[in-house]
Coordinates of C-alpha atoms in Angstrom, one line a residue:
M1 CA -41.0 -41.6 9.8
A2 CA -43.8 -40.2 12.1
P3 CA -47.5 -41.4 11.4
K4 CA -49.2 -39.1 9.2
S5 CA -52.5 -37.3 10.7
K6 CA -55.4 -37.0 8.3
Q7 CA -55.1 -33.8 6.4
R8 CA -57.4 -32.2 3.9
K9 CA -56.3 -33.1 0.2
G10 CA -54.2 -30.3 -1.1
M11 CA -53.2 -28.9 2.0
G12 CA -50.0 -30.8 2.4
H13 CA -48.7 -32.7 5.4
L14 CA -48.0 -30.8 8.6
Y15 CA -45.3 -32.4 11.0
K16 CA -42.6 -31.5 13.6
R17 CA -38.8 -32.0 13.9
D18 CA -37.4 -32.5 17.0
S19 CA -34.0 -31.2 18.4
S20 CA -32.2 -34.2 16.7
G21 CA -34.1 -33.9 13.4
K22 CA -36.3 -36.8 13.8
E23 CA -39.8 -36.3 12.2
V24 CA -42.7 -36.7 14.7
P25 CA -46.6 -35.9 14.2
A26 CA -47.8 -32.5 14.3
N27 CA -49.6 -32.8 17.5
S28 CA -46.8 -34.5 19.6
K29 CA -46.0 -33.2 22.8
K30 CA -42.1 -33.3 21.8
A31 CA -40.5 -30.0 21.3
G32 CA -39.7 -28.8 17.9
T33 CA -40.2 -26.9 14.8
Y34 CA -43.0 -27.2 12.4
W35 CA -42.6 -28.3 8.8
L36 CA -45.0 -28.6 5.8
A37 CA -44.7 -31.3 3.2
Y38 CA -46.7 -30.9 -0.1
R39 CA -46.2 -31.3 -3.9
D40 CA -45.9 -28.1 -6.1
T41 CA -47.4 -27.6 -9.3
T42 CA -45.3 -30.0 -11.3
G43 CA -46.0 -32.8 -8.8
K44 CA -42.4 -32.6 -7.0
R45 CA -42.5 -33.1 -3.3
V46 CA -41.5 -30.2 -1.2
K47 CA -40.6 -29.7 2.2
V48 CA -40.4 -26.4 4.1
R49 CA -39.7 -25.0 7.5
L50 CA -42.7 -22.9 8.8
E51 CA -41.4 -19.6 9.8
I52 CA -42.8 -16.0 10.7
N53 CA -40.3 -13.1 9.9
G54 CA -37.6 -15.6 10.0
V55 CA -38.5 -17.1 13.5
P56 CA -39.3 -20.9 13.2
V57 CA -43.0 -21.8 14.1
T58 CA -43.1 -24.1 17.4
D59 CA -46.8 -24.1 18.5
Y60 CA -49.5 -26.3 16.9
A61 CA -52.0 -23.6 16.3
T62 CA -49.7 -21.0 14.5
A63 CA -48.7 -24.0 12.4
Q64 CA -52.0 -24.7 11.3
K65 CA -52.6 -21.0 10.5
E66 CA -49.7 -21.0 8.3
Q67 CA -50.4 -24.2 6.6
L68 CA -54.0 -22.8 5.8
R69 CA -52.2 -19.5 4.6
L70 CA -49.8 -21.2 2.2
R71 CA -52.0 -23.7 0.9
A72 CA -55.6 -22.4 0.7
P73 CA -54.8 -20.5 -2.4
Y74 CA -53.9 -23.4 -4.5
L75 CA -57.4 -24.8 -3.6
T76 CA -59.7 -21.9 -3.6
G77 CA -58.0 -19.1 -5.1
S78 CA -58.2 -17.7 -8.7
R79 CA -55.5 -18.3 -11.1
L80 CA -53.7 -15.0 -10.2
E81 CA -53.8 -15.9 -6.5
I82 CA -52.1 -19.3 -7.3
L83 CA -49.5 -17.6 -9.3
K84 CA -48.8 -15.3 -6.4
A85 CA -48.6 -18.2 -4.1
V86 CA -46.3 -20.1 -6.4
E87 CA -44.1 -17.2 -6.4
A88 CA -44.0 -16.7 -2.6
D89 CA -43.0 -20.3 -2.6
I90 CA -40.2 -20.1 -4.8
R91 CA -38.8 -17.1 -2.7
R92 CA -39.5 -18.9 0.4
L93 CA -37.6 -22.0 -0.8
E94 CA -34.7 -19.9 -2.1
T95 CA -34.2 -18.2 1.3
Q96 CA -34.5 -21.4 3.1
K97 CA -31.7 -22.9 0.6
E98 CA -29.5 -20.0 1.2
R99 CA -29.7 -20.6 5.1
E100 CA -29.0 -24.3 4.7
M101 CA -26.0 -23.6 2.7
E102 CA -25.0 -21.0 5.3
E103 CA -25.5 -23.3 8.3
A104 CA -23.0 -25.7 6.3
N105 CA -20.6 -23.2 5.3
P106 CA -21.0 -19.9 7.0
P107 CA -19.9 -16.7 5.7
L108 CA -16.7 -14.9 6.6
K109 CA -16.4 -13.5 10.1
I110 CA -15.1 -10.2 11.1
A111 CA -12.9 -12.0 13.4
D112 CA -11.4 -14.3 11.0
A113 CA -10.9 -11.6 8.0
W114 CA -7.4 -10.5 8.4
A115 CA -6.0 -14.2 8.5
A116 CA -8.2 -14.8 5.3
Y117 CA -6.6 -11.6 3.8
E118 CA -3.1 -12.8 4.3
N119 CA -3.8 -16.1 2.8
A120 CA -5.7 -14.8 -0.1
S121 CA -4.3 -15.5 -3.6
N122 CA -6.2 -12.6 -5.2
R123 CA -4.6 -9.8 -2.8
P124 CA -2.0 -7.5 -4.3
E125 CA 2.0 -8.4 -3.4
C126 CA 3.3 -5.8 -0.8
G127 CA 6.2 -5.7 1.5
P128 CA 6.2 -6.2 5.1
E129 CA 6.0 -2.7 6.3
T130 CA 2.8 -2.2 4.1
I131 CA 1.3 -5.6 5.4
Q132 CA 1.9 -4.1 8.7
Y133 CA 0.3 -1.0 8.1
Y134 CA -2.7 -2.9 6.6
K135 CA -3.2 -4.9 9.9
I136 CA -3.2 -1.9 11.9
T137 CA -5.8 -0.3 9.7
W138 CA -7.9 -3.6 9.8
W139 CA -8.0 -3.7 13.8
R140 CA -8.7 -0.1 13.6
L141 CA -12.0 -0.8 11.9
V142 CA -12.7 -4.0 14.0
E143 CA -12.2 -1.9 17.3
W144 CA -14.5 0.8 16.2
V145 CA -17.1 -1.7 15.4
E146 CA -17.0 -3.6 18.7
D147 CA -17.2 -0.1 20.6
T148 CA -20.2 1.2 18.5
Y149 CA -22.3 -1.8 18.0
K150 CA -22.0 -3.1 21.6
D151 CA -25.9 -3.8 21.8
T152 CA -26.1 -5.4 18.5
P153 CA -22.8 -6.9 17.8
L154 CA -21.7 -7.6 14.1
V155 CA -20.4 -10.8 13.4
Y156 CA -19.9 -11.5 9.7
M157 CA -18.2 -9.1 7.3
R158 CA -21.3 -8.8 5.4
D159 CA -22.8 -7.3 8.6
V160 CA -20.7 -4.3 7.7
T161 CA -23.3 -2.5 5.5
D162 CA -23.2 0.8 3.5
S163 CA -24.7 2.6 6.7
V164 CA -21.9 0.9 8.8
A165 CA -19.1 2.0 6.5
N166 CA -20.1 5.6 6.2
A167 CA -20.6 5.9 9.9
H168 CA -17.0 4.5 10.2
M169 CA -15.4 6.9 7.6
A170 CA -17.3 10.0 9.3
A171 CA -15.7 9.0 12.6
M172 CA -12.3 8.9 11.0
R173 CA -13.1 12.5 9.5
Q174 CA -12.9 13.7 13.2
L175 CA -9.5 12.3 13.9
P176 CA -6.6 14.8 13.3
W177 CA -5.5 13.1 10.1
S178 CA -4.2 14.5 6.9
A179 CA -6.2 14.0 3.7
N180 CA -3.7 11.3 2.8
T181 CA -4.0 9.4 5.9
Y182 CA -7.6 9.1 5.6
N183 CA -7.5 8.4 2.0
K184 CA -4.9 5.3 2.7
H185 CA -7.3 4.1 5.5
L186 CA -10.3 4.2 3.1
A187 CA -8.3 2.7 0.1
F188 CA -7.3 -0.4 2.1
L189 CA -11.0 -0.8 3.4
K190 CA -12.2 -1.0 0.0
L191 CA -9.3 -3.4 -1.0
I192 CA -10.0 -6.0 1.8
F193 CA -13.7 -6.0 1.2
R194 CA -13.1 -6.5 -2.5
V195 CA -10.5 -9.3 -2.0
L196 CA -12.8 -11.1 0.6
A197 CA -16.1 -10.7 -1.3
K198 CA -16.6 -14.2 -2.1
P199 CA -15.8 -15.8 1.2
A200 CA -17.7 -12.9 3.0
R201 CA -20.8 -13.6 0.4
M202 CA -20.8 -10.0 -0.1
K203 CA -22.8 -8.8 -3.5
E204 CA -21.4 -5.0 -3.0
N205 CA -18.5 -3.4 -1.3
P206 CA -19.9 -1.1 1.5
F207 CA -16.8 1.3 1.1
A208 CA -17.0 1.4 -2.7
D209 CA -19.2 4.7 -3.1
I210 CA -17.3 6.7 -0.2
T211 CA -15.4 9.5 -2.0
R212 CA -11.5 10.3 -1.0
R213 CA -10.9 13.5 0.4
K214 CA -9.3 16.2 -1.5
L215 CA -5.4 16.4 -1.2
T216 CA -3.6 19.6 -0.4
T217 CA -0.2 19.1 -1.6
N218 CA 2.6 20.8 0.3
S219 CA 5.6 20.2 -2.2
R220 CA 9.2 20.5 -0.7
R221 CA 10.9 23.6 -2.0
V222 CA 13.7 24.0 -3.9
L223 CA 17.4 24.7 -2.2
T224 CA 19.3 27.6 -3.7
I225 CA 23.1 26.9 -4.5
E226 CA 24.1 29.0 -1.4
E227 CA 21.8 26.5 0.8
L228 CA 23.0 23.4 -0.8
R229 CA 26.7 24.6 -0.3
R230 CA 25.8 25.1 3.4
V231 CA 24.1 21.7 3.9
I232 CA 27.2 19.7 2.4
T233 CA 30.1 21.4 3.6
T234 CA 28.8 21.8 7.3
A235 CA 28.0 18.0 7.3
T236 CA 30.6 15.5 8.1
G237 CA 31.2 11.7 7.7
N238 CA 28.5 9.5 6.2
L239 CA 26.0 12.3 6.7
R240 CA 27.8 14.6 4.0
A241 CA 28.2 11.7 1.8
L242 CA 24.5 11.0 2.1
F243 CA 23.9 14.6 1.3
E244 CA 26.1 14.3 -1.7
I245 CA 24.6 11.2 -3.0
G246 CA 20.9 12.9 -2.6
T247 CA 22.1 16.0 -4.3
F248 CA 23.7 14.7 -7.3
T249 CA 21.4 11.6 -8.1
G250 CA 18.0 12.8 -7.1
L251 CA 17.4 9.6 -5.5
R252 CA 14.9 9.2 -2.8
L253 CA 16.2 8.9 1.0
G254 CA 15.7 5.1 1.2
D255 CA 17.6 4.5 -2.3
C256 CA 20.5 6.8 -1.1
A257 CA 20.8 5.2 2.4
T258 CA 20.8 1.6 0.9
L259 CA 22.9 2.4 -2.1
R260 CA 24.7 -0.9 -2.9
W261 CA 28.4 -1.1 -4.6
C262 CA 26.8 -3.3 -7.0
D263 CA 24.8 -0.4 -8.2
V264 CA 27.9 1.9 -8.6
D265 CA 30.1 1.7 -11.7
L266 CA 33.1 4.1 -11.0
Q267 CA 34.9 3.2 -14.2
R268 CA 32.1 4.0 -16.4
G269 CA 30.9 6.8 -14.1
I270 CA 27.1 5.9 -13.6
I271 CA 24.8 4.2 -11.0
R272 CA 22.3 1.8 -12.1
R273 CA 19.3 1.4 -9.2
K274 CA 15.8 0.3 -9.1
P275 CA 14.0 2.5 -7.0
N276 CA 12.4 0.8 -3.9
K277 CA 9.0 2.9 -4.5
T278 CA 8.5 0.9 -8.0
L279 CA 10.5 -2.2 -7.4
R280 CA 7.3 -4.2 -6.9
S281 CA 5.2 -2.3 -9.7
S282 CA 7.1 -1.8 -12.6
G283 CA 10.7 -2.7 -11.6
A284 CA 12.1 -0.2 -13.8
E285 CA 15.9 0.5 -13.6
V286 CA 17.0 4.3 -13.4
T287 CA 20.6 5.0 -15.0
I288 CA 22.4 8.0 -13.3
G289 CA 25.6 9.7 -14.4
I290 CA 28.1 10.5 -11.5
P291 CA 29.3 14.1 -11.5
G292 CA 33.0 14.8 -10.5
V293 CA 32.2 15.9 -7.0
L294 CA 30.0 13.0 -6.1
Y295 CA 32.7 10.7 -7.7
G296 CA 35.4 12.0 -5.6
T297 CA 33.5 11.2 -2.5
L298 CA 32.5 7.6 -3.8
A299 CA 36.2 7.1 -4.7
Q300 CA 37.1 7.7 -1.0
C301 CA 34.5 5.3 0.5
S302 CA 35.5 1.9 1.4
Q303 CA 34.3 -0.7 -1.0
D304 CA 34.8 -3.8 1.3
T305 CA 31.2 -3.5 2.4
E306 CA 27.9 -4.3 0.7
Y307 CA 26.4 -1.0 1.2
V308 CA 28.1 2.2 0.0
L309 CA 27.0 4.0 3.6
P310 CA 26.8 0.9 5.8
D311 CA 26.1 2.7 9.2
I312 CA 23.3 4.8 7.2
A313 CA 21.9 1.8 5.8
E314 CA 21.8 0.0 9.0
M315 CA 19.8 3.0 10.4
Y316 CA 17.4 3.2 7.6
M317 CA 16.4 -0.7 7.3
D318 CA 15.9 -0.5 11.5
K319 CA 12.2 0.9 11.6
N320 CA 12.9 2.3 14.9
K321 CA 16.3 4.0 14.2
R322 CA 14.8 5.3 10.6
T323 CA 12.9 8.0 12.7
Y324 CA 16.2 9.1 14.3
L325 CA 17.9 9.3 10.9
S326 CA 15.1 11.5 9.7
K327 CA 15.4 13.9 12.8
M328 CA 19.0 14.0 12.3
I329 CA 18.5 15.1 8.8
Q330 CA 16.1 17.7 9.9
R331 CA 18.4 18.8 12.9
H332 CA 21.0 19.6 10.3
F333 CA 18.9 21.7 8.0
K334 CA 17.9 23.9 10.8
A335 CA 21.5 24.0 11.9
C336 CA 22.1 25.6 8.1
G337 CA 19.8 28.3 8.9
I338 CA 17.1 26.7 6.8
K339 CA 13.4 27.0 8.0
I340 CA 12.0 23.3 7.5
H341 CA 8.3 23.9 8.7
A342 CA 5.4 26.4 7.5
D343 CA 4.9 29.3 10.1
G344 CA 2.4 28.3 12.9
T345 CA 2.8 24.5 12.2
G346 CA 4.8 21.3 13.6
H347 CA 5.3 20.6 17.2
K348 CA 6.3 23.2 19.6
S349 CA 7.2 23.1 23.1
H350 CA 8.6 25.1 26.2
Y351 CA 9.4 24.4 29.8
E352 CA 7.3 25.3 32.8
G353 CA 10.1 24.7 35.4
K354 CA 11.0 21.0 34.7
K355 CA 7.9 20.3 33.0
K356 CA 7.9 20.3 29.1
V357 CA 4.7 21.6 27.6
Y358 CA 3.6 21.0 24.1
E359 CA 1.7 24.0 22.5
D360 CA -1.3 23.7 20.6
T361 CA -0.2 24.0 16.9
A362 CA -1.1 22.7 13.5
R363 CA -0.1 19.7 12.0
A364 CA 3.4 20.3 10.4
I365 CA 3.6 21.5 6.8
V366 CA 7.1 20.4 5.8
L367 CA 8.7 22.9 3.9
V368 CA 12.3 21.4 3.5
G369 CA 13.6 17.8 4.0
F370 CA 15.8 15.3 2.3
H371 CA 13.2 15.0 -0.4
S372 CA 14.0 18.7 -1.3
L373 CA 17.4 17.6 -2.8
R374 CA 15.1 15.5 -5.2
H375 CA 13.4 18.7 -6.3
T376 CA 16.7 20.6 -6.5
Y377 CA 18.1 17.8 -8.7
A378 CA 15.3 18.2 -11.2
S379 CA 15.5 21.8 -11.1
L380 CA 19.1 22.1 -11.7
H381 CA 18.9 20.0 -14.9
A382 CA 16.0 21.9 -16.2
A383 CA 18.0 25.1 -15.5
S384 CA 21.0 23.7 -17.3
G385 CA 19.0 22.5 -20.4
T386 CA 18.6 18.9 -19.7
P387 CA 15.6 17.4 -21.9
P388 CA 12.5 17.1 -19.6
A389 CA 11.8 13.6 -20.7
L390 CA 15.6 12.8 -19.7
I391 CA 15.0 14.3 -16.2
Q392 CA 11.7 12.3 -16.1
E393 CA 13.8 9.1 -16.7
N394 CA 16.4 9.9 -14.5
M395 CA 14.3 10.4 -11.7
G396 CA 12.5 7.0 -12.2
H397 CA 9.0 8.4 -13.1
S398 CA 6.8 6.5 -15.6
N399 CA 4.8 9.4 -17.4
P400 CA 4.4 7.7 -20.7
A401 CA 3.8 11.2 -22.2
M402 CA 7.2 12.3 -21.0
T403 CA 9.3 9.1 -21.5
E404 CA 7.6 7.6 -24.8
H405 CA 10.7 8.6 -26.9
Y406 CA 13.5 7.8 -24.3
T407 CA 12.7 4.1 -23.2
H408 CA 16.3 3.7 -22.1
I409 CA 19.4 5.9 -21.0
D410 CA 22.7 4.5 -22.0
A411 CA 26.2 5.2 -20.1
E412 CA 27.1 7.9 -22.5
T413 CA 24.0 9.9 -22.1
A414 CA 23.9 9.5 -18.3
R415 CA 27.5 10.9 -18.2
N416 CA 26.6 14.0 -20.2
A417 CA 23.5 14.6 -18.1
A418 CA 25.6 14.4 -14.9
A419 CA 27.7 17.1 -16.4
A420 CA 25.2 19.5 -15.7
L421 CA 25.6 19.0 -11.6
D422 CA 29.4 19.4 -11.8
L423 CA 29.2 22.2 -9.4
P424 CA 32.4 22.7 -7.6
Q425 CA 31.0 25.9 -5.7
L426 CA 29.1 23.3 -3.5
V427 CA 32.1 22.1 -1.9
A428 CA 34.3 25.5 -2.3
D429 CA 36.1 24.8 1.0
D430 CA 37.4 21.3 0.1
E431 CA 38.9 22.0 -3.3
Q432 CA 41.3 19.0 -3.0
L433 CA 38.3 16.6 -2.7
A434 CA 37.1 17.8 -5.9
A435 CA 40.3 17.6 -7.6
S436 CA 41.1 14.1 -6.4
G437 CA 37.6 13.1 -8.0
K438 CA 38.5 14.2 -11.2
E439 CA 42.1 12.9 -11.2
E440 CA 40.6 9.5 -10.3
K441 CA 38.1 9.7 -13.1
I442 CA 40.7 10.3 -15.5
K443 CA 42.9 7.6 -14.0
Q444 CA 40.1 5.0 -14.5
Q445 CA 39.4 6.4 -18.1
L446 CA 43.0 6.0 -18.9
I447 CA 43.2 2.4 -17.4
G448 CA 40.2 1.4 -19.5
I449 CA 41.7 2.7 -22.9
I450 CA 45.0 0.9 -22.1
Q451 CA 43.5 -2.3 -21.4
N452 CA 41.7 -2.3 -24.7
A453 CA 44.7 -1.1 -26.6
D454 CA 46.8 -3.3 -28.8
G455 CA 50.6 -3.3 -28.6
A456 CA 51.2 -0.5 -31.5
L457 CA 48.5 1.9 -29.8
L458 CA 50.0 1.3 -26.3
N459 CA 53.4 2.5 -27.7
K460 CA 52.1 5.6 -29.3
L461 CA 50.2 6.2 -25.7
L462 CA 53.5 6.0 -24.0
R463 CA 55.2 8.1 -26.3
V464 CA 52.7 10.9 -25.9
I465 CA 52.4 10.6 -22.0
T466 CA 56.5 10.4 -21.5
G467 CA 57.3 13.0 -24.4
G468 CA 58.9 10.2 -26.4
L469 CA 61.5 9.9 -23.5
L470 CA 60.8 6.2 -22.5
L471 CA 60.7 4.4 -25.9
P472 CA 62.1 5.3 -29.3
P473 CA 59.7 5.3 -32.3
P474 CA 59.4 2.3 -34.3
A475 CA 61.0 2.2 -37.7
D476 CA 57.8 2.2 -39.7
D477 CA 56.7 5.6 -37.9
L478 CA 60.0 7.2 -39.0

């Protein structure tokens, strides 16, 4: 401990700490920062580092002035001045305590935020594709911060204030994004700042008060029966099967492409599937009846693989090939004479010699795509008188107002609903396929009856089927 220099009573003890933290006399020639030790109004000994606007005092003359400013009110001031000085002391001590805590355990840095989010126990569960999208979103913010604040770099997450957040989202508005893309970007930034609020030591979320952009929804239109017929009958192989599954089940592209045989029960004529979109949220299962046309197609598919359409499933599950699958579907719609984009939208190009030149057109507004089959499925059911709540449940929606009386669909109800989509006109140029499907369905139903029949009933069935030629009636039936 450095020797104490003589100080006026009540003024406290002024001293200095060198770079190693050792206390030396205030008038020592060693470099360091000045501290003041004194007793507060309760008699407790207090030590504070002298600062001016957050900058430590390092020269003796300034330190003496600060000592006088801090302690004089306790010696000569009125009661009001003493109380004000006490209040200032409390604030100063709180600030000092917070600083010391941060020096020992600093708040989360922007550079470390993504790793902290990935390991956070309070973040919502999501799939690998969503995580990758979130990662891209975060680093887009980081790159923007680095470019925008080169002169005064932002180090900690809490350096991202309301003004920084608003400036970032204003810059994002200038990009050629749809309202949906903008809203997704904003939603994740709100999420990550909420999840990391504690390690970042943030009291408020800087993105919380920024409003979403208004969505202008462009719903896929419903296809006519003639358009459906062209789409299905002109397709071949797995692509045709994919279109039929989409048309007759109302499932989304991902669910149709990755449909497994364990989801399909041909004997009972139903498909049970947990849609990918709601798998992690509700995990609700949909039960869909299989119409006769689709039954015939599925009966002809090989059941030796995990997926009903293995080639399509492989294409969909590979992120790079998925784009090709979507383009293949869109090309087929166009080949059927169906306009897929609104006029004046979508990528358009022409050649100038050998050079391909893209025209300046608006972002594509999609009118028709694979999702149109889902809209068509619902419309055909509605037109056939299927109860709205049953359609809602079949499509895997979770609107309580529509499904409160229909919490489960049994196999019989699903098969009855499927009858609304027995539309042989969709495959009029392939009547044998439809016929074979119905024959197979009847065959499977008869097998089920026979398997469950006792001996007497089985004899009666055989007599009916053979006209009584194979077996004579038993004595008790005469």
